[in-house]
mmCIF file of C-alpha atoms in Angstrom:
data_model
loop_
_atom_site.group_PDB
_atom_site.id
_atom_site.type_symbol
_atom_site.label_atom_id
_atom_site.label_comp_id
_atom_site.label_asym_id
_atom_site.label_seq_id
_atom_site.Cartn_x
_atom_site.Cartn_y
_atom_site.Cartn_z
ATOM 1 C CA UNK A 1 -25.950 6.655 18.393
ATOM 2 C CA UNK A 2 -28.767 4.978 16.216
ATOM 3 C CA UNK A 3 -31.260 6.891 14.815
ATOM 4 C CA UNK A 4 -33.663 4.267 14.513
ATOM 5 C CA UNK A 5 -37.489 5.041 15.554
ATOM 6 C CA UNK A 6 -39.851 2.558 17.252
ATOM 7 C CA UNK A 7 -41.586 1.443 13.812
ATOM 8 C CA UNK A 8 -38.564 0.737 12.033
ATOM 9 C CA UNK A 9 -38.439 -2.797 11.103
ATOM 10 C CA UNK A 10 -35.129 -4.379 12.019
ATOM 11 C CA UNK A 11 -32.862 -7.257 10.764
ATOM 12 C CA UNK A 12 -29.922 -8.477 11.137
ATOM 13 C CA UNK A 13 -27.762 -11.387 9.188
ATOM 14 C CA UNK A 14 -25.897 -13.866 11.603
ATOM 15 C CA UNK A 15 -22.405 -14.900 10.178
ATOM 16 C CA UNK A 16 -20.973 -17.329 12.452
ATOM 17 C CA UNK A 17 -17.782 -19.702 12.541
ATOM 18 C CA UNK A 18 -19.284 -23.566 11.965
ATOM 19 C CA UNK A 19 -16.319 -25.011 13.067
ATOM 20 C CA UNK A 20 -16.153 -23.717 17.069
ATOM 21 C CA UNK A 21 -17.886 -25.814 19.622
ATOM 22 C CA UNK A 22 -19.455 -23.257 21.640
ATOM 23 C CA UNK A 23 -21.331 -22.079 18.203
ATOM 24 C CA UNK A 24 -24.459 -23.880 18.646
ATOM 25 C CA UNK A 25 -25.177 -22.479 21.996
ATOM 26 C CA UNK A 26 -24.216 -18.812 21.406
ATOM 27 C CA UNK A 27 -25.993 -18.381 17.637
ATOM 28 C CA UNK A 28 -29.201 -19.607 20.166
ATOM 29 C CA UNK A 29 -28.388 -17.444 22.285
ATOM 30 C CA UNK A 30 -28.195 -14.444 20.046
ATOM 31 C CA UNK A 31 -31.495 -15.409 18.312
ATOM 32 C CA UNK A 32 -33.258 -15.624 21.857
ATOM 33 C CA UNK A 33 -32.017 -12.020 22.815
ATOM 34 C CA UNK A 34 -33.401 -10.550 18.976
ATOM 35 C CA UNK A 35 -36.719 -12.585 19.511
ATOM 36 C CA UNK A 36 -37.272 -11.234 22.657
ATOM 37 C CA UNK A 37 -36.592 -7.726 21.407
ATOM 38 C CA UNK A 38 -38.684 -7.833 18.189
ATOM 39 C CA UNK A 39 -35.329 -7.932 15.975
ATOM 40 C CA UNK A 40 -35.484 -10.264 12.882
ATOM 41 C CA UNK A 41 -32.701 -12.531 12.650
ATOM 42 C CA UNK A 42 -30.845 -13.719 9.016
ATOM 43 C CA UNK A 43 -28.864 -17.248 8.592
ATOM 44 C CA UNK A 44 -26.850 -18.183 5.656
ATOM 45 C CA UNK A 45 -28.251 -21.429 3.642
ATOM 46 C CA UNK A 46 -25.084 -22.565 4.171
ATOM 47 C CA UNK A 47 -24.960 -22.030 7.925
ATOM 48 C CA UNK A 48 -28.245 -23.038 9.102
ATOM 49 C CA UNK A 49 -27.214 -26.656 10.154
ATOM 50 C CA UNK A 50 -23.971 -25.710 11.547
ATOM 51 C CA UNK A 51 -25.908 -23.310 13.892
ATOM 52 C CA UNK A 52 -28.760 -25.630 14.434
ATOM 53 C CA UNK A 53 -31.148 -23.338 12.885
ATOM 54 C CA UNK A 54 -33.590 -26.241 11.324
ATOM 55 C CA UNK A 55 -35.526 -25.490 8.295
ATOM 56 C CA UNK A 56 -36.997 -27.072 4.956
ATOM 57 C CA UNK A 57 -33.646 -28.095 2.832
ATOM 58 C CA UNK A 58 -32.460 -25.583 0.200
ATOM 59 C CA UNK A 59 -35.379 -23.486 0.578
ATOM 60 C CA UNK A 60 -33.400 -19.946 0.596
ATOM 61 C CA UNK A 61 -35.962 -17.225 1.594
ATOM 62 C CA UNK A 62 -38.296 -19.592 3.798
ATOM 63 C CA UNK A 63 -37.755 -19.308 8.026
ATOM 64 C CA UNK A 64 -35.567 -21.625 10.025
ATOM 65 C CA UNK A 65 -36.456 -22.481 13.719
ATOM 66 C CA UNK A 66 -33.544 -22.243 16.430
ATOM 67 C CA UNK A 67 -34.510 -25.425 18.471
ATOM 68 C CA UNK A 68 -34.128 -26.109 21.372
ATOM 69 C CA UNK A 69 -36.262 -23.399 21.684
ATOM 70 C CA UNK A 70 -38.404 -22.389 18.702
ATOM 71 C CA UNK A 71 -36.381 -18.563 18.121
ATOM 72 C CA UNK A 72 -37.036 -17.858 14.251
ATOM 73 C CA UNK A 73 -34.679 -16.666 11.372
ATOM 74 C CA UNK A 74 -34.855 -16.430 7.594
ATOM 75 C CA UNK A 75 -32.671 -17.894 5.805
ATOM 76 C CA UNK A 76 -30.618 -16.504 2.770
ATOM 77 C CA UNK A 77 -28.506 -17.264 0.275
ATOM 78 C CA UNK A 78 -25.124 -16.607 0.344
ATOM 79 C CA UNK A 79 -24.413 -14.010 -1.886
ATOM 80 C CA UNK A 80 -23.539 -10.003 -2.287
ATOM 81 C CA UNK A 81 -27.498 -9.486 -1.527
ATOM 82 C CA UNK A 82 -27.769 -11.373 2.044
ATOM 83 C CA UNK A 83 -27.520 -8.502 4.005
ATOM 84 C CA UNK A 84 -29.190 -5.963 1.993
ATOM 85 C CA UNK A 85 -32.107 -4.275 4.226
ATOM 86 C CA UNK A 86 -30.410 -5.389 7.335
ATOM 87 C CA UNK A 87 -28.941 -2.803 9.958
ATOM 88 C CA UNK A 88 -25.917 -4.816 10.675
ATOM 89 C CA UNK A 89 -24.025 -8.034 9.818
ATOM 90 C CA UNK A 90 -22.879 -9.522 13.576
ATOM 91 C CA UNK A 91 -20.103 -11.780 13.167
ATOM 92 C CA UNK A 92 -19.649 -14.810 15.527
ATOM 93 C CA UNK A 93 -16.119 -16.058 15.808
ATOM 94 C CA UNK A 94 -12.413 -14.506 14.739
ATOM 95 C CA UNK A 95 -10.495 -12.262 12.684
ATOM 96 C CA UNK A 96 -11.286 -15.020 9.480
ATOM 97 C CA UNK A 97 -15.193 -14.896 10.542
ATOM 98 C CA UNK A 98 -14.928 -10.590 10.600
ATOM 99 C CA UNK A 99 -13.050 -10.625 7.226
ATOM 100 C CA UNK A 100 -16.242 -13.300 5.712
ATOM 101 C CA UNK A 101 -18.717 -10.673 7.118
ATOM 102 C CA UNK A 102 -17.476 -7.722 5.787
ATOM 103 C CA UNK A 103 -17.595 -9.343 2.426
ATOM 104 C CA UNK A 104 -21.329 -9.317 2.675
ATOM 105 C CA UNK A 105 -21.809 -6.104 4.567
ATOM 106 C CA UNK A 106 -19.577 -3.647 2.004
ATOM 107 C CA UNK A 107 -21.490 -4.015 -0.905
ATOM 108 C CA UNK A 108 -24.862 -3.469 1.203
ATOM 109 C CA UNK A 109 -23.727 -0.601 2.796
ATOM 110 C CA UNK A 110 -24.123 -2.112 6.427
ATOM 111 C CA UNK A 111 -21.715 -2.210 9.231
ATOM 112 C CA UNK A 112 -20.502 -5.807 10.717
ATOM 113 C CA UNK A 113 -20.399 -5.985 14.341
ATOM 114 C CA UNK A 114 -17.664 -8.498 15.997
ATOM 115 C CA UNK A 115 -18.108 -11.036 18.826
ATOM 116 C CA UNK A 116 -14.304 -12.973 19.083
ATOM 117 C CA UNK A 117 -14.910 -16.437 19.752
ATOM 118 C CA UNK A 118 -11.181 -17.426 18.696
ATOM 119 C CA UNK A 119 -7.925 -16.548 19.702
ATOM 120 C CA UNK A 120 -6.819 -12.899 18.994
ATOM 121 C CA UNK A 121 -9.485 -11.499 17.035
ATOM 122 C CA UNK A 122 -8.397 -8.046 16.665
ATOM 123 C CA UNK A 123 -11.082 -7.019 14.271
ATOM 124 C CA UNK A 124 -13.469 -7.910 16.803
ATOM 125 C CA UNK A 125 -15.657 -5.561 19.184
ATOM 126 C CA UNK A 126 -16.460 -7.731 22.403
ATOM 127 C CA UNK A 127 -15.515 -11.265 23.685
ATOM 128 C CA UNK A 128 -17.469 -14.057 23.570
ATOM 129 C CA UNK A 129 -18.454 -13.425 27.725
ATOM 130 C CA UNK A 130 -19.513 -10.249 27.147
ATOM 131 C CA UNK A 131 -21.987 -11.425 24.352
ATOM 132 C CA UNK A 132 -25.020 -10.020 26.555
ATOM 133 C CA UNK A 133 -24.140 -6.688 27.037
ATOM 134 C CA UNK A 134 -22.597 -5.978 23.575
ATOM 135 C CA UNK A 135 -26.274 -7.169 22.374
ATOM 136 C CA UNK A 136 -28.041 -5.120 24.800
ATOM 137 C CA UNK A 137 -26.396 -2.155 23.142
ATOM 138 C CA UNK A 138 -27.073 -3.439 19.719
ATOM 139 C CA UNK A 139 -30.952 -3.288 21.140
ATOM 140 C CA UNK A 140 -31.061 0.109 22.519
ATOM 141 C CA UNK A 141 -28.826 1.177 19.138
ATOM 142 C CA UNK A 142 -26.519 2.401 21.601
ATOM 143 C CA UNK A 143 -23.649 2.035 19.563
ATOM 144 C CA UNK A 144 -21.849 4.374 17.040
ATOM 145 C CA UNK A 145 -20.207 3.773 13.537
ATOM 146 C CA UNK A 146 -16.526 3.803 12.220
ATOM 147 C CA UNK A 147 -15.617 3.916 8.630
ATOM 148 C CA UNK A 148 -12.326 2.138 7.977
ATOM 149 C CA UNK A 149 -10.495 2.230 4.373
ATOM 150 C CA UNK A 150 -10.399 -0.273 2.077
ATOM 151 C CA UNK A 151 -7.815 -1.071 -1.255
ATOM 152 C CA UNK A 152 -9.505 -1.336 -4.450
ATOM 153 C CA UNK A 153 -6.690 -3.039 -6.787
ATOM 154 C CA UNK A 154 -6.430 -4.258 -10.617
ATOM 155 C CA UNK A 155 -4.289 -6.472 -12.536
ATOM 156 C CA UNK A 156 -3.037 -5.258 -15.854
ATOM 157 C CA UNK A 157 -1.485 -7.141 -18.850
ATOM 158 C CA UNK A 158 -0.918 -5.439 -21.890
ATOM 159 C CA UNK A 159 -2.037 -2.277 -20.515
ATOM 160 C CA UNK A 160 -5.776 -3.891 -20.422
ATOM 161 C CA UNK A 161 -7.575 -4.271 -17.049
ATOM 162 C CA UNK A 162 -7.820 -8.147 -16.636
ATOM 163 C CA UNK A 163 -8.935 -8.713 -12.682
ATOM 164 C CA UNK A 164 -10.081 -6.421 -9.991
ATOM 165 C CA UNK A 165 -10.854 -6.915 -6.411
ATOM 166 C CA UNK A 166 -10.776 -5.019 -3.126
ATOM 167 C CA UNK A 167 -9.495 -6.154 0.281
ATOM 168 C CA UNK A 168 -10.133 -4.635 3.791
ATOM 169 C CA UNK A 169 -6.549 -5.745 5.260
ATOM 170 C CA UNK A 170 -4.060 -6.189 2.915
ATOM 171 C CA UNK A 171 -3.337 -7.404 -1.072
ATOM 172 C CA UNK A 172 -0.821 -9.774 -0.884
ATOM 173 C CA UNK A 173 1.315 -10.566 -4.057
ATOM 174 C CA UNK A 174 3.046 -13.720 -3.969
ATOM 175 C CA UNK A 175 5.599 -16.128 -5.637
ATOM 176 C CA UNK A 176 3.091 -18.422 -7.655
ATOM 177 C CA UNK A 177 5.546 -20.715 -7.629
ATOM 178 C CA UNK A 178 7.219 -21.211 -4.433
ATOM 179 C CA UNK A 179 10.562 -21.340 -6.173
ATOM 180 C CA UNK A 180 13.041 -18.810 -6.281
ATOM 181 C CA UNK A 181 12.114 -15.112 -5.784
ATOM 182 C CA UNK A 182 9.770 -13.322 -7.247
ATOM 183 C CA UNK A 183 10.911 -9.982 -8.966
ATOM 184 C CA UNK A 184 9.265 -7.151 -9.040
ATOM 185 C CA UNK A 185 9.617 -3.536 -9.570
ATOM 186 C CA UNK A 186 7.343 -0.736 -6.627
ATOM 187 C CA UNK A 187 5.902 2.176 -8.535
ATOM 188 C CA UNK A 188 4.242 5.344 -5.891
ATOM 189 C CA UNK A 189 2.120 7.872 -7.558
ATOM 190 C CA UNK A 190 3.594 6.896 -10.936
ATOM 191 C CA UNK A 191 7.526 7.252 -10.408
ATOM 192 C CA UNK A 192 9.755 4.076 -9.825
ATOM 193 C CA UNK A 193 10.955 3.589 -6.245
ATOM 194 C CA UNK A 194 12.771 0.136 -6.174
ATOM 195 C CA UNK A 195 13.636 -3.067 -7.741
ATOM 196 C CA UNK A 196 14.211 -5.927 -5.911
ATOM 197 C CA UNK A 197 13.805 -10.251 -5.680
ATOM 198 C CA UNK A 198 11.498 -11.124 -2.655
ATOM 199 C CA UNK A 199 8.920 -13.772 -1.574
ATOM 200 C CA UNK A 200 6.262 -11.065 -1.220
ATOM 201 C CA UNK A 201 5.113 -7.922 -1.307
ATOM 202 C CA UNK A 202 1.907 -6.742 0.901
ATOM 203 C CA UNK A 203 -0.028 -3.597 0.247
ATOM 204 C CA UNK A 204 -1.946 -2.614 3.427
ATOM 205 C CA UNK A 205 -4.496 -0.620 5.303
ATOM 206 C CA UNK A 206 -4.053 0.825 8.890
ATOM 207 C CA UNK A 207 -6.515 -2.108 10.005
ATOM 208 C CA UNK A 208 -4.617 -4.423 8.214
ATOM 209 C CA UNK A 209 -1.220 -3.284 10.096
ATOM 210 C CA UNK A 210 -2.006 -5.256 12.745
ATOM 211 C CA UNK A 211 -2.483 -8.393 10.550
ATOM 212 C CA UNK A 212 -0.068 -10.065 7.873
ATOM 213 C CA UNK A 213 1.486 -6.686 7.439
ATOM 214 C CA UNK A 214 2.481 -6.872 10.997
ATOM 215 C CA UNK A 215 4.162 -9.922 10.966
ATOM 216 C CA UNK A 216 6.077 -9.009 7.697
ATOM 217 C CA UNK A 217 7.921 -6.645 9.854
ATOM 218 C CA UNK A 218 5.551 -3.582 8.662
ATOM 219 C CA UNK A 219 4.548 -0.710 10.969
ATOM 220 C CA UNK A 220 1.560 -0.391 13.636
ATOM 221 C CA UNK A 221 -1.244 2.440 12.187
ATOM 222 C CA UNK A 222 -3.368 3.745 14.116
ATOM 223 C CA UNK A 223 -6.567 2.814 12.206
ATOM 224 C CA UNK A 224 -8.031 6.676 12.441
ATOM 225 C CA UNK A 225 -5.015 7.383 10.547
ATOM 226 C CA UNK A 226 -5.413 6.996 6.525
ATOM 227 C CA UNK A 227 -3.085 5.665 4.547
ATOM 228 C CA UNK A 228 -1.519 3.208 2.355
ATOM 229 C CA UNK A 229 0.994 0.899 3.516
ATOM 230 C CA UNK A 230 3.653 -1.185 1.643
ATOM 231 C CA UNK A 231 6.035 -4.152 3.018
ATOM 232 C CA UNK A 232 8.026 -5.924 1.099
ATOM 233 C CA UNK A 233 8.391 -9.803 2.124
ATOM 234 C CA UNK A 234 11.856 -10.740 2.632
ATOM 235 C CA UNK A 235 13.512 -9.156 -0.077
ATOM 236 C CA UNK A 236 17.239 -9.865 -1.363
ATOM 237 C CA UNK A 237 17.933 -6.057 -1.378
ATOM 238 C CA UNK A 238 19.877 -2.776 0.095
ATOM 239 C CA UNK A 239 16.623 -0.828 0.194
ATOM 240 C CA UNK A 240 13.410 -2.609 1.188
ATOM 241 C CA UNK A 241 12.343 -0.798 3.807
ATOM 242 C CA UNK A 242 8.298 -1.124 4.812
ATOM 243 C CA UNK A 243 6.667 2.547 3.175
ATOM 244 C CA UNK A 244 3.909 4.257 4.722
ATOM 245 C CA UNK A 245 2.709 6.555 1.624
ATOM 246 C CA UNK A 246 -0.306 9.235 1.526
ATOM 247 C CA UNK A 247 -4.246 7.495 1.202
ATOM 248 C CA UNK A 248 -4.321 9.427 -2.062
ATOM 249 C CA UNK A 249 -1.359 7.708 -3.837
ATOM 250 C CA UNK A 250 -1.399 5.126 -6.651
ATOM 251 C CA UNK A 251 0.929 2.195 -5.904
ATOM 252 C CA UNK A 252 1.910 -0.308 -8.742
ATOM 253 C CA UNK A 253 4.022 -3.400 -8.390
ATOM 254 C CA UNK A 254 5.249 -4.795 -11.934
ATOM 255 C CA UNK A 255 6.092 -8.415 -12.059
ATOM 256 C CA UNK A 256 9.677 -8.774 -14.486
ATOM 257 C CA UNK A 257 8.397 -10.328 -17.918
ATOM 258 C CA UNK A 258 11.544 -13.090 -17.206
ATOM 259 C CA UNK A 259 10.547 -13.322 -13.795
ATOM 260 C CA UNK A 260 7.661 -15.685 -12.288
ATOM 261 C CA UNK A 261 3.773 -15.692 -12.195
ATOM 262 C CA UNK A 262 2.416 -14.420 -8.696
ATOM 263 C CA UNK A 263 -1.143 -14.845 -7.211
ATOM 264 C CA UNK A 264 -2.404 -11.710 -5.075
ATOM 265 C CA UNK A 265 -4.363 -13.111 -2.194
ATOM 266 C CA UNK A 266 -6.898 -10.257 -1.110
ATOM 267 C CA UNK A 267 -7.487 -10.898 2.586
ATOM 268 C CA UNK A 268 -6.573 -14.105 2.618
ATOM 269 C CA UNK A 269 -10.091 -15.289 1.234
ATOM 270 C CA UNK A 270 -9.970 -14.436 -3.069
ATOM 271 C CA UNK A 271 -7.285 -14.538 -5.187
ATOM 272 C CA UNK A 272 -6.196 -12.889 -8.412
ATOM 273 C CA UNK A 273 -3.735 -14.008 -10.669
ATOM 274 C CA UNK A 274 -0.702 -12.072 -11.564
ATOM 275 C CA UNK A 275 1.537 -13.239 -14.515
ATOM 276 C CA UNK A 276 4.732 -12.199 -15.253
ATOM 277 C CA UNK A 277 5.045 -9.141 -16.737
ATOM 278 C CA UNK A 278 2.007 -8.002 -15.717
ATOM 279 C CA UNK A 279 1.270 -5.172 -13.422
ATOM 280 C CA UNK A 280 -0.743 -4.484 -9.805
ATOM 281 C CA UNK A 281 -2.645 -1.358 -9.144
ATOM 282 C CA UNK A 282 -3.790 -0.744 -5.863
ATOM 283 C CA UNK A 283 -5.409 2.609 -4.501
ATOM 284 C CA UNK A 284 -8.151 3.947 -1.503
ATOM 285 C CA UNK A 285 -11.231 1.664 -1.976
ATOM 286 C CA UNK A 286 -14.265 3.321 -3.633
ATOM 287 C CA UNK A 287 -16.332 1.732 -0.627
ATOM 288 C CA UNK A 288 -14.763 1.465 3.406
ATOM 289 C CA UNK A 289 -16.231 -1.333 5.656
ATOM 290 C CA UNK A 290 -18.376 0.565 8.621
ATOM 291 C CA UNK A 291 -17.585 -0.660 11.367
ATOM 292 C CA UNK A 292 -19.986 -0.963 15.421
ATOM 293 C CA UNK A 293 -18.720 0.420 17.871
ATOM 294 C CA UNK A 294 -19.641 -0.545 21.539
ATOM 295 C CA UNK A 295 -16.896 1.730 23.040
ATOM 296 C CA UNK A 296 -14.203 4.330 23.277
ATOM 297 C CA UNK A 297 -11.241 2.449 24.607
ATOM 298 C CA UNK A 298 -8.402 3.978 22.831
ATOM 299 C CA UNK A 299 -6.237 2.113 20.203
ATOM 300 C CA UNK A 300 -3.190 1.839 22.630
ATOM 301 C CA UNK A 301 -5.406 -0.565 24.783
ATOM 302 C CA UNK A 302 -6.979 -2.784 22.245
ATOM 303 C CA UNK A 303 -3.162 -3.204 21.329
ATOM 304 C CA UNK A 304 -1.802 -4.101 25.088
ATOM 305 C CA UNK A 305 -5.095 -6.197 25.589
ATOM 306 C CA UNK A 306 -4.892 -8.391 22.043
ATOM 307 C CA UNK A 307 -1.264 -8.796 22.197
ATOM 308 C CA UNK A 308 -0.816 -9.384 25.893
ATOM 309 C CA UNK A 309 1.773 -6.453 25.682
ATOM 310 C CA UNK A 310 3.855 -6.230 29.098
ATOM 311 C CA UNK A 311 3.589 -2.801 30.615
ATOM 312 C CA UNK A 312 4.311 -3.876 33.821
ATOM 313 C CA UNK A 313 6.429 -0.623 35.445
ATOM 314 C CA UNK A 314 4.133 2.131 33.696
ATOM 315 C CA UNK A 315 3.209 5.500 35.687
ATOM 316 C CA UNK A 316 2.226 7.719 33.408
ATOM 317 C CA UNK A 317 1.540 11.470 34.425
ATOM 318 C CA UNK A 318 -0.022 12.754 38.082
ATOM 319 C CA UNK A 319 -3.150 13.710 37.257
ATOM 320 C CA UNK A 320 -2.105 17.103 39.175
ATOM 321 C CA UNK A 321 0.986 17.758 36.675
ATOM 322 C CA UNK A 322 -1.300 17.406 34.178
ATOM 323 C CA UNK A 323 -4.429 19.729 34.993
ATOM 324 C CA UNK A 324 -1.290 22.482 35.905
ATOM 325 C CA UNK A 325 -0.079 22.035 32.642
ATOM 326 C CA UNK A 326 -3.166 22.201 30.897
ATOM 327 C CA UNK A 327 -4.077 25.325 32.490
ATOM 328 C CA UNK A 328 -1.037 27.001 31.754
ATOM 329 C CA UNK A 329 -1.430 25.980 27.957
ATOM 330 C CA UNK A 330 -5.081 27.784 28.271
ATOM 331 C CA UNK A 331 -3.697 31.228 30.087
ATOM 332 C CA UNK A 332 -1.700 31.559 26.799
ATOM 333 C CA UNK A 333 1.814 30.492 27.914
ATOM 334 C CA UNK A 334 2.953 26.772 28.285
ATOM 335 C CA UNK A 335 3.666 25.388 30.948
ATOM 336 C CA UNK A 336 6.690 23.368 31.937
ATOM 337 C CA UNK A 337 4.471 20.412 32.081
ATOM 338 C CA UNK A 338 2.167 21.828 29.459
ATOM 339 C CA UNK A 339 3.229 18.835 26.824
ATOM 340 C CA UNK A 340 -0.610 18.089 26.106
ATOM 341 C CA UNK A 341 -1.362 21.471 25.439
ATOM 342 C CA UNK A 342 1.650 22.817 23.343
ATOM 343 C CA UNK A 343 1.115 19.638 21.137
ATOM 344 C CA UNK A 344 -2.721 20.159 20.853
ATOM 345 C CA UNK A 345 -2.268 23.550 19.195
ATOM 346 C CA UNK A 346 0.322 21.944 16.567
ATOM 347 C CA UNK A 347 3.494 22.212 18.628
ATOM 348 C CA UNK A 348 5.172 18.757 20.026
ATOM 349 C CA UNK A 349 5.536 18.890 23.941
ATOM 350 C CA UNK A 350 8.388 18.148 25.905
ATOM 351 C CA UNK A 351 6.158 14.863 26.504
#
């Protein structure tokens, strides 16, 4: 995929998990495999001794030394600039450690790379035991790129722009309080939809619909499918069903002015605060998070694999039915078994 070229000087910034035992050993191991290939390795300041990457204290800039072993990295600060210049942010642990990563790859325009080194770790590209071969590819640049959509939101009181943020999975909105429910009123492209008490309401991306979103009750997206997503969090109401609205709309949730203050948690990781009576806006992010690639394993099996899904008792079609009714689609009739084809020229197949 890369279009790199032999004198192209390369970097990349290691974001890794400091609290996972097997850390030590596999940050070493991917600055041995980047030595060894000429790639220049980043640490975060705040990192380096986690990942046994020893260096001069709070000298930011200066080079760290991977020992046992001697396998050099610079170290950075921790900031919006750490992987500016770099090809790719590689992330070392779980969905938490992805979600840290992309913070610093978005605003440099890089793509983060996953290895899962925790539990689920759906964001991630490749498990911890196939660390070798997922940096192999990262070596050759045999890997392609995948944009996925962001939110960008804002928080309005008075009509005035107070806080904005962004989030790659979801913005949450939440009772600041804990007590009672929070009421709120949903607004889509500018026209009320529903008011309603609840604990929560999530706005969401098709990558976040397999996160908080998903156990809210909200629908599975297929991430190559754009949209906006909204899932209201145990609400006290008749209508309160989870939306799935176009990428382009605008949605607003409006906090009652005799209601309670909410926080909007943006990923989990930064907050924004909500008071009553104020007023969410969330639409398409300005900026999506690029995402590496190592493979083409469709959705459906990154789903069954993460989640352990049972599909014991699946046949699927004869590879004969289906060639038959391919070829039938491509004479210009369709074929009783001809699902594939009738649906790939706009119609639905029987199948």
């Amino acid at each position: 995929m890369n279009a790199l070229t032999p004198a192209e000087s390369r970097e990349i910034l290691l974001v890794s998990h400091p609290g996972r035992a097997e850390i030590i050993e596999t940050a070493h191991r991917v600055a041995k495999i980047f030595a060894d290939a000429g790639i220049g390795l980043r640490v975060l300041a705040d990192e380096a001794d986690s990942t046994r990457f020893d260096c001069e204290p709070d000298t930011p800039g200066g080079t760290a030394v991977a020992e046992p072993g001697g396998y050099p990295a610079r170290v950075v600060e921790h900031c919006p600039d750490a992987a500016v210049g770099c090809e790719m942010v590689l992330s070392l642990g779980g969905d938490g450690t992805f979600l840290r990563a992309a913070e610093l790859a978005r605003p440099a325009g890089v793509p983060v790379l996953g290895i899962n080194l925790g539990r689920i770790g759906f964001l991630t590209e490749a498990e911890a035991e196939h660390l070798d071969e997922a940096l192999a590819s990262v070596v050759r640049g045999d890997y392609r790129l995948e944009q996925r959509m962001t939110i960008d939101v804002n928080v309005r009181v008075d009509d005035e722009i107070v806080e904005t943020g962004w989030a790659l999975n979801e913005a949450s909105i939440e009772n600041a309080s804990r007590m009672g429910v929070l009421e709120v009123v949903l607004e889509v492209d500018g026209r009320p939809v529903s008011q309603f008490g609840c604990d929560g309401i999530l706005i969401s991306t098709p990558t976040g619909s397999t996160a908080y979103a998903f156990s809210a009750g909200g629908p599975v997206v297929w991430p190559e499918l754009e949209a906006l997503l909204v899932i209201p969090s145990n609400a006290h109401a008749l209508f309160a069903r989870p939306l799935v609205t176009s990428p382009e709309s605008r949605i607003a949730v409006e906090s009652v002015a005799a209601g309670h203050d909410a926080i909007v948690f943006l990923d989990g990781r930064r907050t924004l605060a909500l008071p009553k009576g104020g007023r969410l806006e969330a639409v398409r992010g300005a900026e999506p998070v690029r995402w590496v690639r190592l493979d083409s394993a469709p959705f459906a099996d990154r789903m069954v694999r993460k989640f352990q899904l049972p599909v014991t008792g699946w046949r699927g079609r004869r590879r004969t039915e289906i060639s038959r009714g391919m070829a039938a689609g491509g004479a210009g009739g369709v074929g009783e078994d001809s699902g594939m084809a009738a649906g790939g020229a706009g119609g639905v197949g029987e199948d």
